[in-house]
């Protein structure tokens, strides 16, 4: 999968590209990534990429010509790529969105700065607008890294272990179960015995129960949308009986 990022701060992506799974994905050729310096598409001695807003008011707006030039250059290199603007006004980004994006051949990210981009570029050159949450950051670079990180780990082979992303939180609508590693006893607390039993069926059931309970406690909104399997319904009934017994003493 090919990524191009249009930004006035291409250097921000150096650290992102040089660690862990992202670095391995680049080295293995599963992805390509190029941070394009928007200033190279700006005219004049000062290569200005922003200007004052028509109508007055505070802040600056990203000029349309350099943005359009950079996007069209990226598009001519990646003909099947989708162009995404990072913006707090965009559709909320989530795991389902990451799964859809992971099927694309390429993504061109447009990172806003200041008050954002001139509306005319948005109308003509942007396919979609994504937000990483209801808060306002200083630029689209961190959001672009967030989206890329979530997408890249879904590309087959990127994690090295095909199982890992399939069991993650949200992959089946639940949060992932609790995890434990050595030592067996830590500050007086030991690991649930079933995890050492070697009994795959019981371990799987324990993990499913752990997922259901954690989702209920941390993100009950996820459960409201869920269609339960018979096994899950049974687990919830047992848990509810257990809670009832605590209440009854
Ligand atoms: N004036 C804009 C508004 O109120 O909608 C906010 C502009 S923000 C200071 C500058 C840039 O940061 C945006 O153009 C966008 O690219 C990026 N950005 C900020 N918050 C974001 C978020 N939650 N998700 C995605 N991008 C964001």
Coordinates of N, CA and C and ligand atoms in Angstrom, one line a residue:
X1 N 0.9 -1.2 0.0 CA 0.0 0.0 0.0 C 0.9 1.2 0.0
X2 N 0.5 2.3 -0.7 CA 1.3 3.5 -0.9 C 0.7 4.6 -0.2
X3 N 1.5 5.4 0.6 CA 1.1 6.5 1.3 C 1.8 7.8 0.9
X4 N 1.1 8.8 0.6 CA 1.8 10.1 0.4 C 1.1 11.1 1.4
X5 N 2.0 11.9 2.0 CA 1.4 12.9 3.0 C 1.8 14.3 2.6
X6 N 0.8 15.1 2.5 CA 1.1 16.5 2.0 C 1.1 17.4 3.3
X7 N 2.2 18.0 3.6 CA 2.4 18.7 4.9 C 3.4 19.8 4.8
X8 N 3.3 20.8 5.7 CA 4.4 21.7 5.7 C 5.5 21.3 6.7
X9 N 5.3 20.2 7.3 CA 6.4 19.6 8.3 C 6.7 18.2 7.9
X10 N 7.3 17.9 6.8 CA 7.6 16.5 6.4 C 8.5 15.8 7.4
X11 N 9.4 16.6 8.1 CA 10.3 16.0 9.0 C 9.6 15.3 10.2
X12 N 8.3 15.6 10.5 CA 7.6 15.0 11.6 C 7.5 13.5 11.3
X13 N 7.5 13.1 10.0 CA 7.2 11.7 9.7 C 8.5 10.8 9.8
X14 N 9.7 11.4 10.0 CA 10.9 10.6 10.1 C 10.9 9.6 11.2
X15 N 10.5 10.1 12.4 CA 10.5 9.2 13.6 C 9.5 8.1 13.4
X16 N 8.3 8.5 12.9 CA 7.2 7.6 12.7 C 7.7 6.4 11.8
X17 N 8.4 6.8 10.7 CA 8.8 5.8 9.7 C 10.0 4.9 10.2
X18 N 10.6 5.3 11.3 CA 11.9 4.6 11.6 C 11.8 3.7 12.9
X19 N 10.6 3.3 13.3 CA 10.4 2.5 14.5 C 9.4 1.4 14.2
X20 N 9.7 0.2 14.9 CA 8.8 -0.9 15.0 C 8.1 -1.4 13.8
X21 N 6.8 -1.6 13.9 CA 6.1 -2.3 12.8 C 6.1 -1.4 11.5
X22 N 6.0 -0.1 11.7 CA 6.0 0.8 10.5 C 7.3 0.7 9.7
X23 N 8.4 0.7 10.5 CA 9.7 0.5 9.8 C 9.8 -0.8 9.1
X24 N 9.4 -1.9 9.8 CA 9.4 -3.2 9.2 C 8.5 -3.3 7.9
X25 N 7.4 -2.6 8.0 CA 6.5 -2.7 6.8 C 7.1 -1.9 5.6
X26 N 7.9 -0.9 5.9 CA 8.6 -0.1 4.9 C 9.7 -1.0 4.3
X27 N 10.5 -1.6 5.2 CA 11.6 -2.4 4.8 C 11.2 -3.6 4.0
X28 N 10.1 -4.2 4.3 CA 9.6 -5.4 3.6 C 8.9 -5.0 2.3
X29 N 8.7 -3.8 2.1 CA 8.0 -3.3 0.8 C 6.5 -3.5 0.9
X30 N 6.0 -3.8 2.0 CA 4.5 -3.9 2.1 C 3.9 -2.5 1.9
X31 N 4.6 -1.5 2.4 CA 4.1 -0.1 2.2 C 5.2 0.8 1.6
X32 N 4.8 1.9 1.0 CA 5.8 3.0 0.7 C 5.2 4.2 1.3
X33 N 6.0 5.1 1.7 CA 5.5 6.3 2.4 C 6.4 7.5 2.0
X34 N 5.8 8.6 1.6 CA 6.6 9.8 1.2 C 5.9 11.0 1.8
X35 N 6.6 11.8 2.6 CA 6.1 13.0 3.1 C 6.5 14.1 2.2
X36 N 5.5 14.7 1.5 CA 5.7 15.7 0.5 C 5.7 17.1 1.1
X37 N 6.7 17.9 0.8 CA 6.8 19.2 1.4 C 5.9 20.2 0.6
X38 N 4.9 20.7 1.2 CA 3.9 21.5 0.5 C 4.6 22.8 0.0
X39 N 5.7 23.2 0.6 CA 6.4 24.4 0.2 C 6.9 24.3 -1.2
X40 N 7.3 23.1 -1.6 CA 7.8 22.8 -2.9 C 6.8 23.1 -4.0
X41 N 5.6 23.2 -3.6 CA 4.5 23.5 -4.6 C 4.0 24.9 -4.6
X42 N 4.7 25.7 -3.7 CA 4.3 27.1 -3.6 C 5.2 28.0 -4.5
X43 N 4.6 29.0 -5.0 CA 5.3 29.9 -5.9 C 6.1 31.0 -5.1
X44 N 7.0 31.7 -5.8 CA 7.6 32.9 -5.3 C 8.8 32.5 -4.4
X45 N 9.6 33.6 -4.1 CA 10.8 33.4 -3.4 C 10.6 32.9 -2.0
X46 N 9.5 33.3 -1.4 CA 9.2 32.8 0.0 C 8.4 31.6 0.1
X47 N 7.9 31.1 -1.0 CA 7.2 29.8 -1.0 C 6.1 29.8 0.1
X48 N 5.2 30.8 0.0 CA 4.2 31.0 1.0 C 3.0 30.0 0.8
X49 N 2.6 29.3 1.9 CA 1.5 28.3 1.7 C 0.2 28.7 2.4
X50 N 0.2 29.9 3.0 CA -1.0 30.4 3.8 C -1.2 31.9 3.5
X51 N -2.4 32.3 3.8 CA -2.8 33.7 3.6 C -3.9 34.1 4.5
X52 N -4.2 35.4 4.6 CA -5.3 35.8 5.5 C -6.6 35.4 5.0
X53 N -7.6 35.2 5.9 CA -8.9 34.8 5.5 C -9.7 36.0 4.8
X54 N -10.4 35.7 3.7 CA -11.3 36.7 3.2 C -12.4 36.9 4.3
X55 N -12.9 38.1 4.4 CA -13.9 38.4 5.4 C -13.3 38.8 6.8
X56 N -12.0 38.7 6.9 CA -11.4 39.1 8.1 C -11.4 38.0 9.2
X57 N -10.9 38.3 10.4 CA -10.9 37.3 11.4 C -9.5 36.9 11.7
X58 N -9.3 36.1 12.8 CA -8.0 35.7 13.2 C -7.5 34.5 12.4
X59 N -6.2 34.3 12.5 CA -5.7 33.0 11.9 C -5.4 33.1 10.4
X60 N -4.8 32.1 9.9 CA -4.5 32.0 8.5 C -5.1 30.8 7.8
X61 N -5.2 30.9 6.5 CA -5.9 29.8 5.8 C -4.8 29.2 4.8
X62 N -4.8 27.9 4.6 CA -3.9 27.3 3.6 C -4.3 27.6 2.2
X63 N -3.4 28.2 1.4 CA -3.7 28.6 0.1 C -4.1 27.5 -0.9
X64 N -5.0 27.7 -1.8 CA -5.4 26.6 -2.7 C -4.4 26.1 -3.7
X65 N -3.6 27.1 -4.3 CA -2.7 26.6 -5.4 C -1.7 25.6 -5.0
X66 N -0.9 25.8 -3.9 CA 0.1 24.8 -3.6 C -0.6 23.5 -3.2
X67 N -1.7 23.5 -2.5 CA -2.4 22.3 -2.1 C -2.8 21.5 -3.3
X68 N -3.5 22.2 -4.3 CA -4.0 21.6 -5.5 C -2.8 21.0 -6.3
X69 N -1.7 21.7 -6.4 CA -0.5 21.3 -7.1 C 0.0 20.0 -6.5
X70 N 0.2 20.0 -5.1 CA 0.7 18.8 -4.5 C -0.2 17.6 -4.6
X71 N -1.5 17.8 -4.4 CA -2.4 16.7 -4.5 C -2.4 16.1 -5.9
X72 N -2.4 17.0 -6.9 CA -2.5 16.5 -8.3 C -1.2 15.7 -8.6
X73 N -0.1 16.2 -8.1 CA 1.2 15.5 -8.3 C 1.2 14.1 -7.7
X74 N 0.7 14.1 -6.4 CA 0.6 12.8 -5.8 C -0.4 11.9 -6.5
X75 N -1.5 12.4 -7.0 CA -2.5 11.6 -7.7 C -1.9 11.0 -9.0
X76 N -1.0 11.8 -9.7 CA -0.5 11.3 -10.9 C 0.5 10.2 -10.7
X77 N 1.1 10.1 -9.5 CA 1.9 9.0 -9.1 C 1.1 7.8 -8.6
X78 N 0.1 8.1 -7.9 CA -0.8 7.0 -7.3 C -2.2 7.1 -7.9
X79 N -2.4 6.6 -9.0 CA -3.6 6.8 -9.8 C -4.9 6.3 -9.1
X80 N -4.7 5.2 -8.3 CA -5.9 4.6 -7.6 C -6.0 5.0 -6.2
X81 N -5.2 6.0 -5.7 CA -5.3 6.4 -4.3 C -6.5 7.2 -4.0
X82 N -6.9 7.2 -2.7 CA -7.9 8.1 -2.2 C -7.3 9.3 -1.5
X83 N -7.8 10.5 -1.7 CA -7.3 11.6 -1.1 C -8.1 12.0 0.1
X84 N -7.5 12.0 1.3 CA -8.2 12.2 2.6 C -7.7 13.5 3.3
X85 N -8.6 14.3 3.6 CA -8.2 15.5 4.4 C -8.4 15.1 5.9
X86 N -7.4 15.4 6.7 CA -7.6 15.3 8.1 C -8.2 16.6 8.7
X87 N -9.3 16.4 9.4 CA -10.0 17.6 9.9 C -10.9 17.3 11.1
X88 N -11.0 18.2 12.0 CA -11.9 17.9 13.2 C -13.4 17.9 12.7
X89 N -13.6 18.3 11.5 CA -15.0 18.3 11.0 C -15.4 17.1 10.2
X90 N -14.4 16.1 10.1 CA -14.6 14.9 9.3 C -15.4 13.9 10.0
X91 N -15.6 12.8 9.2 CA -16.3 11.6 9.8 C -15.4 11.0 10.9
X92 N -16.0 10.5 12.0 CA -15.1 10.0 13.0 C -14.3 8.7 12.5
X93 N -13.0 8.7 12.7 CA -12.2 7.6 12.4 C -12.4 6.5 13.5
X94 N -12.5 5.2 13.0 CA -12.6 4.1 14.0 C -12.1 2.8 13.4
X95 N -12.1 1.7 14.1 CA -11.5 0.5 13.6 C -12.2 0.0 12.3
X96 N -13.5 0.2 12.2 CA -14.2 -0.2 11.0 C -13.7 0.6 9.8
X97 N -13.5 1.9 10.0 CA -13.0 2.7 9.0 C -11.6 2.3 8.6
X98 N -10.8 1.9 9.6 CA -9.4 1.5 9.3 C -9.4 0.2 8.5
X99 N -10.4 -0.7 8.8 CA -10.5 -1.9 8.0 C -10.8 -1.6 6.5
X100 N -11.7 -0.7 6.3 CA -12.0 -0.3 4.9 C -10.8 0.3 4.2
X101 N -10.1 1.2 4.9 CA -9.0 1.9 4.2 C -7.8 0.9 3.9
X102 N -7.7 -0.2 4.7 CA -6.6 -1.1 4.6 C -6.8 -1.9 3.2
X103 N -8.0 -1.8 2.6 CA -8.1 -2.5 1.3 C -7.7 -1.6 0.1
X104 N -7.4 -0.3 0.4 CA -7.1 0.6 -0.7 C -5.7 0.3 -1.2
X105 N -5.4 0.7 -2.5 CA -4.1 0.6 -3.0 C -3.2 1.7 -2.5
X106 N -3.8 2.9 -2.2 CA -3.0 4.0 -1.7 C -3.8 5.1 -1.0
X107 N -3.2 5.9 -0.2 CA -3.9 7.0 0.4 C -3.0 8.2 0.3
X108 N -3.6 9.4 -0.1 CA -2.9 10.7 0.0 C -3.5 11.4 1.1
X109 N -2.7 11.7 2.1 CA -3.2 12.5 3.3 C -2.9 14.0 3.1
X110 N -3.9 14.8 3.4 CA -3.7 16.2 3.3 C -3.7 16.8 4.8
X111 N -2.6 17.3 5.2 CA -2.5 17.7 6.6 C -2.8 19.2 6.7
X112 N -3.9 19.6 7.3 CA -4.2 21.1 7.5 C -3.3 21.7 8.6
X113 N -3.2 23.0 8.5 CA -2.6 23.8 9.6 C -3.4 25.0 9.7
X114 N -3.1 25.9 10.7 CA -3.8 27.2 10.9 C -5.3 26.9 11.1
X115 N -6.1 27.7 10.3 CA -7.6 27.5 10.4 C -8.1 26.4 9.5
X116 N -7.2 25.9 8.7 CA -7.6 24.8 7.7 C -7.3 25.2 6.3
X117 N -8.0 24.5 5.4 CA -7.7 24.6 3.9 C -8.7 25.5 3.3
X118 N -8.4 26.1 2.2 CA -9.3 26.9 1.4 C -10.4 25.9 0.9
X119 N -11.7 26.3 1.0 CA -12.8 25.5 0.8 C -12.8 24.9 -0.7
X120 N -12.3 25.7 -1.6 CA -12.4 25.3 -3.0 C -11.5 24.1 -3.3
X121 N -10.4 23.9 -2.6 CA -9.6 22.7 -2.7 C -10.4 21.5 -2.1
X122 N -11.0 21.8 -1.0 CA -11.8 20.7 -0.4 C -12.9 20.2 -1.4
X123 N -13.5 21.2 -2.1 CA -14.6 20.8 -3.0 C -14.1 20.0 -4.3
X124 N -12.9 20.4 -4.7 CA -12.4 19.8 -6.0 C -11.5 18.6 -5.9
X125 N -10.7 18.6 -4.8 CA -9.5 17.7 -4.8 C -9.6 16.7 -3.7
X126 N -10.6 16.7 -2.8 CA -10.6 15.8 -1.6 C -11.7 14.8 -1.8
X127 N -11.4 13.5 -1.5 CA -12.4 12.5 -1.6 C -13.2 12.3 -0.3
X128 N -12.5 12.5 0.8 CA -13.2 12.2 2.1 C -12.4 13.0 3.2
X129 N -13.1 13.2 4.3 CA -12.6 14.0 5.4 C -12.7 13.2 6.6
X130 N -11.6 13.0 7.4 CA -11.6 12.1 8.6 C -11.2 12.9 9.8
X131 N -11.8 12.6 10.9 CA -11.4 13.2 12.2 C -11.0 12.1 13.1
X132 N -10.0 12.4 13.9 CA -9.6 11.4 14.9 C -10.2 11.6 16.3
X133 N -11.1 12.6 16.4 CA -11.8 12.8 17.7 C -12.3 14.2 17.8
X134 N -13.2 14.4 18.8 CA -13.8 15.7 19.0 C -12.9 16.6 19.8
X135 N -11.8 17.0 19.3 CA -10.9 17.9 19.9 C -10.1 18.5 18.7
X136 N -9.5 19.7 19.0 CA -8.8 20.4 17.9 C -7.3 20.4 18.1
X137 N -6.5 19.8 17.2 CA -5.1 19.8 17.2 C -4.5 20.9 16.4
X138 N -3.2 21.1 16.5 CA -2.6 22.3 15.7 C -2.4 21.9 14.2
X139 N -2.4 20.6 13.9 CA -2.2 20.2 12.5 C -2.6 18.8 12.2
X140 N -2.7 18.4 11.0 CA -3.2 17.1 10.6 C -2.1 16.1 10.6
X141 N -0.8 16.4 10.9 CA 0.2 15.4 10.9 C 0.0 14.3 11.9
X142 N -0.2 14.6 13.1 CA -0.5 13.5 14.1 C -1.7 12.7 13.7
X143 N -2.8 13.3 13.3 CA -3.9 12.5 12.8 C -3.6 11.6 11.7
X144 N -2.7 12.1 10.7 CA -2.3 11.2 9.6 C -1.6 10.0 10.1
X145 N -0.7 10.2 11.1 CA 0.1 9.1 11.6 C -0.8 8.2 12.4
X146 N -1.8 8.7 13.1 CA -2.8 7.8 13.8 C -3.5 6.9 12.8
X147 N -4.0 7.5 11.7 CA -4.8 6.7 10.7 C -3.8 5.7 10.0
X148 N -2.6 6.2 9.6 CA -1.7 5.2 9.0 C -1.3 4.1 9.9
X149 N -1.1 4.4 11.2 CA -0.7 3.3 12.1 C -1.8 2.3 12.2
X150 N -3.0 2.7 12.4 CA -4.1 1.8 12.5 C -4.3 1.0 11.2
X151 N -4.1 1.6 10.1 CA -4.3 0.9 8.8 C -3.2 -0.1 8.5
X152 N -1.9 0.4 8.8 CA -0.8 -0.5 8.4 C -0.8 -1.8 9.2
X153 N -1.2 -1.7 10.5 CA -1.1 -3.0 11.2 C -2.2 -4.0 10.8
X154 N -3.1 -3.5 9.9 CA -4.1 -4.5 9.3 C -3.7 -5.0 8.0
X155 N -2.6 -4.5 7.4 CA -2.1 -5.1 6.1 C -1.6 -6.5 6.4
X156 N -2.0 -7.5 5.6 CA -1.6 -8.8 5.9 C 0.0 -8.9 6.0
X157 N 0.4 -9.6 7.0 CA 1.9 -9.8 7.2 C 2.5 -8.7 8.0
X158 N 1.9 -7.5 8.1 CA 2.6 -6.4 8.7 C 3.0 -6.6 10.2
X159 N 2.1 -7.3 10.9 CA 2.4 -7.6 12.3 C 3.3 -8.8 12.5
X160 N 3.5 -9.5 11.5 CA 4.3 -10.7 11.6 C 3.5 -11.9 12.2
X161 N 2.4 -11.6 12.9 CA 1.6 -12.7 13.5 C 0.2 -12.4 13.1
X162 N -0.3 -13.2 12.1 CA -1.7 -12.9 11.5 C -2.8 -12.9 12.6
X163 N -2.6 -13.6 13.7 CA -3.6 -13.7 14.7 C -3.8 -12.3 15.4
X164 N -2.7 -11.6 15.6 CA -2.7 -10.5 16.5 C -3.8 -9.5 16.2
X165 N -4.0 -9.0 15.0 CA -4.9 -7.9 14.8 C -6.4 -8.4 14.8
X166 N -6.6 -9.7 14.5 CA -7.9 -10.3 14.5 C -8.5 -10.4 15.9
X167 N -7.6 -10.4 16.9 CA -8.2 -10.6 18.3 C -8.2 -9.2 19.0
X168 N -7.8 -8.2 18.3 CA -7.7 -6.9 19.0 C -9.1 -6.4 19.4
X169 N -9.1 -5.4 20.3 CA -10.4 -4.7 20.6 C -11.0 -4.2 19.4
X170 N -12.4 -4.2 19.3 CA -13.2 -3.7 18.2 C -13.3 -4.7 17.0
X171 N -12.3 -5.7 16.9 CA -12.3 -6.5 15.7 C -13.6 -7.3 15.6
X172 N -14.2 -7.7 16.8 CA -15.5 -8.4 16.7 C -16.5 -7.6 17.5
X173 N -16.3 -6.4 17.7 CA -17.3 -5.5 18.4 C -17.1 -5.5 19.9
X174 N -16.1 -6.2 20.4 CA -15.9 -6.3 21.9 C -14.5 -5.7 22.2
X175 N -14.2 -5.3 23.4 CA -12.9 -5.0 23.8 C -12.1 -6.3 24.0
X176 N -10.8 -6.3 23.8 CA -10.1 -7.5 24.0 C -10.0 -7.9 25.5
X177 N -9.8 -9.2 25.7 CA -9.7 -9.8 27.0 C -8.5 -9.3 27.8
X178 N -8.4 -9.6 29.1 CA -7.2 -9.2 29.9 C -6.0 -10.1 29.5
X179 N -4.8 -9.6 29.7 CA -3.6 -10.3 29.4 C -2.7 -10.4 30.6
X180 N -2.0 -11.5 30.7 CA -1.0 -11.7 31.8 C 0.2 -12.3 31.2
X181 N 1.4 -12.0 31.8 CA 2.6 -12.7 31.5 C 3.4 -13.0 32.7
X182 N 4.6 -13.5 32.6 CA 5.4 -13.8 33.8 C 5.8 -12.6 34.5
X183 N 6.0 -12.6 35.9 CA 6.0 -13.7 36.7 C 4.5 -14.2 37.1
X184 N 4.4 -15.4 37.6 CA 3.1 -16.0 37.9 C 2.5 -15.2 39.1
X185 N 3.3 -14.8 40.1 CA 2.8 -14.0 41.2 C 3.5 -12.6 41.1
X186 N 2.7 -11.6 41.1 CA 3.2 -10.2 41.1 C 2.6 -9.4 42.3
X187 N 3.4 -9.0 43.2 CA 2.9 -8.3 44.4 C 1.7 -9.0 45.0
X188 N 1.8 -10.3 45.2 CA 0.8 -11.1 45.9 C -0.4 -11.5 45.0
X189 N -0.4 -11.0 43.7 CA -1.6 -11.4 42.8 C -1.1 -12.4 41.8
X190 N -1.8 -13.5 41.7 CA -1.4 -14.5 40.8 C -2.3 -14.5 39.5
X191 N -1.9 -15.2 38.5 CA -2.5 -15.3 37.2 C -3.7 -16.2 37.3
X192 N -4.9 -15.9 36.7 CA -6.0 -16.8 36.7 C -5.5 -18.2 36.3
X193 N -5.9 -19.2 37.1 CA -5.4 -20.6 36.9 C -5.7 -21.2 35.6
X194 N -6.9 -20.9 35.0 CA -7.3 -21.5 33.7 C -6.3 -21.2 32.6
X195 N -5.6 -20.1 32.7 CA -4.6 -19.7 31.6 C -3.4 -20.6 31.7
X196 N -3.2 -21.3 32.8 CA -2.0 -22.2 32.9 C -2.5 -23.7 32.7
X197 N -3.8 -23.9 32.4 CA -4.3 -25.2 32.4 C -4.0 -25.9 31.1
X198 N -3.6 -25.2 30.0 CA -3.4 -25.8 28.7 C -4.7 -26.3 28.1
X199 N -5.8 -26.0 28.7 CA -7.1 -26.5 28.1 C -7.6 -25.4 27.2
X200 N -7.5 -25.6 25.8 CA -7.8 -24.5 24.9 C -9.2 -24.0 24.9
X201 N -10.1 -25.0 25.1 CA -11.6 -24.6 25.1 C -11.9 -23.7 26.3
X202 N -11.3 -24.1 27.5 CA -11.6 -23.3 28.7 C -10.9 -21.9 28.6
X203 N -9.7 -21.9 28.0 CA -9.0 -20.6 27.9 C -9.8 -19.7 26.9
X204 N -10.3 -20.3 25.8 CA -11.1 -19.5 24.9 C -12.3 -18.9 25.6
X205 N -13.0 -19.8 26.4 CA -14.2 -19.3 27.1 C -13.9 -18.3 28.1
X206 N -12.8 -18.5 28.8 CA -12.4 -17.5 29.8 C -12.1 -16.1 29.2
X207 N -11.5 -16.2 28.0 CA -11.2 -14.9 27.3 C -12.4 -14.2 26.8
X208 N -13.4 -15.0 26.3 CA -14.6 -14.4 25.8 C -15.4 -13.8 27.0
X209 N -15.4 -14.5 28.1 CA -16.1 -13.9 29.3 C -15.4 -12.6 29.7
X210 N -14.0 -12.6 29.7 CA -13.3 -11.5 30.1 C -13.6 -10.3 29.1
X211 N -13.7 -10.6 27.8 CA -14.0 -9.6 26.8 C -15.4 -9.0 27.1
X212 N -16.4 -9.9 27.4 CA -17.8 -9.4 27.6 C -17.8 -8.5 28.8
X213 N -17.2 -8.9 29.9 CA -17.3 -8.2 31.2 C -16.5 -6.8 31.0
X214 N -15.4 -6.9 30.4 CA -14.6 -5.6 30.2 C -15.4 -4.6 29.4
X215 N -16.0 -5.1 28.3 CA -16.8 -4.3 27.4 C -18.0 -3.7 28.2
X216 N -18.6 -4.5 29.0 CA -19.7 -4.0 29.8 C -19.3 -2.9 30.8
X217 N -18.1 -3.1 31.4 CA -17.7 -2.2 32.4 C -17.1 -0.9 31.8
X218 N -16.4 -1.0 30.6 CA -15.7 0.1 30.1 C -16.4 0.8 29.0
X219 N -17.1 0.0 28.1 CA -17.7 0.6 26.9 C -19.1 -0.1 26.7
X220 N -20.0 0.2 27.7 CA -21.4 -0.5 27.5 C -22.1 -0.1 26.2
X221 N -21.7 1.1 25.6 CA -22.3 1.5 24.4 C -22.1 0.4 23.2
X222 N -20.9 -0.3 23.3 CA -20.6 -1.2 22.3 C -21.6 -2.4 22.3
X223 N -22.0 -2.8 23.6 CA -22.8 -4.0 23.8 C -24.2 -3.7 23.2
X224 N -24.7 -2.5 23.3 CA -26.0 -2.2 22.9 C -26.3 -2.5 21.4
X225 N -25.2 -2.4 20.6 CA -25.4 -2.7 19.2 C -25.1 -4.1 18.8
X226 N -24.8 -4.9 19.8 CA -24.3 -6.3 19.5 C -25.4 -7.3 19.3
X227 N -25.2 -8.3 18.4 CA -26.0 -9.5 18.3 C -25.2 -10.6 19.0
X228 N -25.8 -11.2 20.1 CA -25.1 -12.1 20.9 C -25.2 -13.5 20.4
X229 N -24.1 -14.3 20.5 CA -24.2 -15.8 20.3 C -24.9 -16.4 21.5
X230 N -25.3 -17.6 21.3 CA -25.9 -18.3 22.5 C -24.9 -18.5 23.6
X231 N -23.7 -18.7 23.3 CA -22.7 -18.8 24.4 C -22.5 -17.5 25.1
X232 N -22.5 -16.4 24.4 CA -22.4 -15.1 25.0 C -23.6 -14.8 25.9
X233 N -24.8 -15.2 25.4 CA -26.0 -14.9 26.2 C -25.9 -15.7 27.5
X234 N -25.5 -17.0 27.4 CA -25.3 -17.8 28.6 C -24.3 -17.2 29.6
X235 N -23.2 -16.7 29.1 CA -22.2 -16.1 30.0 C -22.8 -14.9 30.7
X236 N -23.5 -14.0 29.9 CA -24.1 -12.8 30.5 C -25.1 -13.2 31.6
X237 N -25.9 -14.3 31.3 CA -26.9 -14.7 32.3 C -26.2 -15.2 33.6
X238 N -25.1 -16.0 33.4 CA -24.4 -16.5 34.6 C -23.8 -15.3 35.4
X239 N -23.3 -14.3 34.7 CA -22.7 -13.2 35.3 C -23.7 -12.4 36.1
X240 N -24.9 -12.3 35.4 CA -26.0 -11.5 36.1 C -26.5 -12.3 37.4
X241 N -26.5 -13.6 37.3 CA -26.9 -14.4 38.5 C -25.9 -14.2 39.6
X242 N -24.6 -14.2 39.2 CA -23.5 -14.0 40.1 C -23.6 -12.6 40.8
X243 N -23.9 -11.6 40.0 CA -24.1 -10.2 40.6 C -25.3 -10.2 41.5
X244 N -26.3 -10.9 41.1 CA -27.6 -11.0 42.0 C -27.2 -11.6 43.3
X245 N -26.4 -12.7 43.3 CA -26.1 -13.4 44.5 C -25.3 -12.5 45.4
X246 N -24.4 -11.6 44.9 CA -23.7 -10.7 45.7 C -24.7 -9.7 46.4
X247 N -25.7 -9.2 45.6 CA -26.6 -8.3 46.1 C -27.5 -8.9 47.2
X248 N -27.8 -10.2 47.0 CA -28.7 -10.8 48.0 C -27.9 -11.3 49.3
X249 N -26.6 -11.1 49.2 CA -25.7 -11.5 50.3 C -25.5 -13.0 50.3
Ligands
LIG1 N1 -10.4 25.9 12.4 C1 -10.6 24.5 12.2 C2 -11.9 24.1 12.8 O1 -12.4 24.7 13.7 O2 -12.5 23.2 12.2 C3 -9.5 23.8 13.0 C4 -8.2 23.8 12.3 S1 -6.9 23.0 13.2 C5 -6.3 24.2 14.3 C6 -5.6 22.8 12.0 C7 -5.6 21.5 11.3 O3 -5.3 20.4 12.3 C8 -6.9 21.0 10.6 O4 -7.0 21.6 9.3 C9 -6.7 19.5 10.5 O5 -5.9 19.2 9.4 C10 -5.9 19.2 11.8 N2 -6.8 18.7 12.9 C11 -7.0 19.3 14.1 N3 -7.8 18.5 14.8 C12 -8.1 17.4 14.2 C13 -8.8 16.2 14.4 N4 -9.5 16.1 15.6 N5 -8.8 15.2 13.5 C14 -8.2 15.4 12.3 N6 -7.4 16.5 12.0 C15 -7.4 17.5 12.9

